[in-house]
Short mmCIF file of C-alpha atoms in Angstrom, two decimals:
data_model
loop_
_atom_site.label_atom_id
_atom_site.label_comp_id
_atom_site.label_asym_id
_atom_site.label_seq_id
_atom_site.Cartn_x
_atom_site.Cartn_y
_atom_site.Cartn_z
CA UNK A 647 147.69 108.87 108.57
CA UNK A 648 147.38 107.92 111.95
CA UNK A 649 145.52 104.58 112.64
CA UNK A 650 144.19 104.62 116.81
CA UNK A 651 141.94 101.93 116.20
CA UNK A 652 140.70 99.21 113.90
CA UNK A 653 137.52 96.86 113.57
CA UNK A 654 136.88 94.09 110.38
CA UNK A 655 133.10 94.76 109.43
CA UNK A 656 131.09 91.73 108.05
CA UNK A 657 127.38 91.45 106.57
CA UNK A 658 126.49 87.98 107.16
CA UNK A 659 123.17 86.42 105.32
CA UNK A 660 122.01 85.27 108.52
CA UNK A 661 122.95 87.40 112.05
CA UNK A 662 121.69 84.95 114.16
CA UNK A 663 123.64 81.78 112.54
CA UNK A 664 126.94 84.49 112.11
CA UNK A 665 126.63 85.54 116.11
CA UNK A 666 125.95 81.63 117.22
CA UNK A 667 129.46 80.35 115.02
CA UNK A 668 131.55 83.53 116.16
CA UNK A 669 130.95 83.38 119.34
CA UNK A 670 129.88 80.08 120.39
CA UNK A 671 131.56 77.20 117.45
CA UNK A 672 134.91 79.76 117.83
CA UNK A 673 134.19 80.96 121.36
CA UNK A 674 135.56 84.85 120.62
CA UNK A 675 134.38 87.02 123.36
CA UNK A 676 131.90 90.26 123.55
CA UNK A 677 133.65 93.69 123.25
CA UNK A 678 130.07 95.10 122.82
CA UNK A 679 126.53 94.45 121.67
CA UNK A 680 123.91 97.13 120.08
CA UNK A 681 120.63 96.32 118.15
CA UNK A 682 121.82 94.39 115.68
CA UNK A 683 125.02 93.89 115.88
CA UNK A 684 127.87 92.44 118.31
CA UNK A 685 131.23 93.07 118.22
CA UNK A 686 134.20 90.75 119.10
CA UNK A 687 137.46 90.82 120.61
CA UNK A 688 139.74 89.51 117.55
CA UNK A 689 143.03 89.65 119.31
CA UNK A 690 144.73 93.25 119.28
CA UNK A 691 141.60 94.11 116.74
CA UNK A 692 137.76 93.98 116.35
CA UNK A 693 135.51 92.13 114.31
CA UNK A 694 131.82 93.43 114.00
CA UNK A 695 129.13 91.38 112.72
CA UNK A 696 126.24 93.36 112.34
CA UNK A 697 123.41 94.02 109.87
CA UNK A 698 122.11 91.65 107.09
CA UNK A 699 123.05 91.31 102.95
CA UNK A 700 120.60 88.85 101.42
CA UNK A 701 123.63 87.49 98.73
CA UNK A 702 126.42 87.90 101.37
CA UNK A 703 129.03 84.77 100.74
CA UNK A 704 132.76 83.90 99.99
CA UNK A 705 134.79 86.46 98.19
CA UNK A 706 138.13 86.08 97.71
CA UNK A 707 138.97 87.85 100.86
CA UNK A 708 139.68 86.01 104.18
CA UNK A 709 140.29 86.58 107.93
CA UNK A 710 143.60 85.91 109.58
CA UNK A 711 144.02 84.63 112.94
CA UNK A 712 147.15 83.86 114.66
CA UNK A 713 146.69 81.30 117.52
CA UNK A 714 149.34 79.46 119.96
CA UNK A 715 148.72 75.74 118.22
CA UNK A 716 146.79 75.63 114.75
CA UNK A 717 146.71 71.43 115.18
CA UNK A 718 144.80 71.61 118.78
CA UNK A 719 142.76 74.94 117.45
CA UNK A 720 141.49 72.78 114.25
CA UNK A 721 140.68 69.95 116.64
CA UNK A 722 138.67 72.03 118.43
CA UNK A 723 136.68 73.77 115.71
CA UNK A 724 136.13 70.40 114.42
CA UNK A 725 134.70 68.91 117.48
CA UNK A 726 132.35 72.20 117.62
CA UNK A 727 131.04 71.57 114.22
CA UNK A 728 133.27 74.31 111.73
CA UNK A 729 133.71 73.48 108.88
CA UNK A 730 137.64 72.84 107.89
CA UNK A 731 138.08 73.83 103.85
CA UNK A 732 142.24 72.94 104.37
CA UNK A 733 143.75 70.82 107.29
CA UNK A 734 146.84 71.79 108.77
CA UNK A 735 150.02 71.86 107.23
CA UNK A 736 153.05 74.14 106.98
CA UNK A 737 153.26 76.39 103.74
CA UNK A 738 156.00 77.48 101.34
CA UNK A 739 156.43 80.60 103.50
CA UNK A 740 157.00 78.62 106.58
CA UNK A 741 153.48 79.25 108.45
CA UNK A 742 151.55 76.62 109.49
CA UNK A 743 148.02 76.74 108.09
CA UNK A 744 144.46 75.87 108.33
CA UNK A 745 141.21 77.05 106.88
CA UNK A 746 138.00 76.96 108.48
CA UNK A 747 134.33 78.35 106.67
CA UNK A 748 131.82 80.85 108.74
CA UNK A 749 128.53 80.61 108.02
CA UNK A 750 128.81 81.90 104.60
CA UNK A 751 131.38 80.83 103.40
CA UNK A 752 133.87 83.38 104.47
CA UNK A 753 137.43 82.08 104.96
CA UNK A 754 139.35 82.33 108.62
CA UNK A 755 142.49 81.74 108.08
CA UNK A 756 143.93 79.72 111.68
CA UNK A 757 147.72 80.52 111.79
CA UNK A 758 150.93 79.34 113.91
CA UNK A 759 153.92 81.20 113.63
CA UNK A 760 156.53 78.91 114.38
CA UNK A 761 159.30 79.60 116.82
CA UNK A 762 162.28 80.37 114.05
CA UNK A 763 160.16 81.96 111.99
CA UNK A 764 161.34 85.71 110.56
CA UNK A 765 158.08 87.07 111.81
CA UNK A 766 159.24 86.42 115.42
CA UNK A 767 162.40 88.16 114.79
CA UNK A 768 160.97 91.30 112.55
CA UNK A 769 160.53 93.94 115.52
CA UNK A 770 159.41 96.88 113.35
#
């Protein structure tokens, strides 16, 4: 199989409340709007929030995003109002970590790969 493109999909409760934290509390920008739905620039990837699911909450599956500092991002998201679930701090695996709740409950995952780090050095 040959994967050309990719996009996360999400159902929020609330579109409205899902549109105002994506793109205003974490400031992601537009790729594209339709009736009903907007979809976001999510780094090399999409993420679409779109539609409505009355019972729509926190699974056990979570949203990863890699950004330059994860101290100064949580600081930000902070002062905008997310809500942080887990502060910073560097994991087993070496990844510096914090977790932040949409809306619903959803997890984002804010990550910082440090500098020696064997993600930096894995070029497959």
């Amino acid at each position: 199989m040959e994967v050309l493109s990719s996009r996360i999909l999400i159902r929020p409760r609330d579109p409205e409340v899902a549109w105002a934290f994506y793109g205003g509390t974490l400031g992601l920008a537009v790729a594209r709007e339709f009736p009903g739905g907007v979809v976001y620039f999510l780094g090399t990837g999409y993420l679409e929030v779109s539609g409505r699911v009355p019972d729509a909450g926190s699974g056990p599956d979570g949203i990863w995003l890699q950004v330059r500092d994860v101290e100064a991002a949580e600081a930000e998201l902070r002062t905008a109002g997310a809500v942080v679930t887990r502060g910073t701090r560097t994991e087993p695996w070496g990844l510096r970590e914090c977790w932040i709740a949409d809306p619903d409950g959803r997890a984002l995952v804010l990550v910082e790969v440090p500098p020696d780090h064997p993600i930096r050095r894995d070029v497959r």
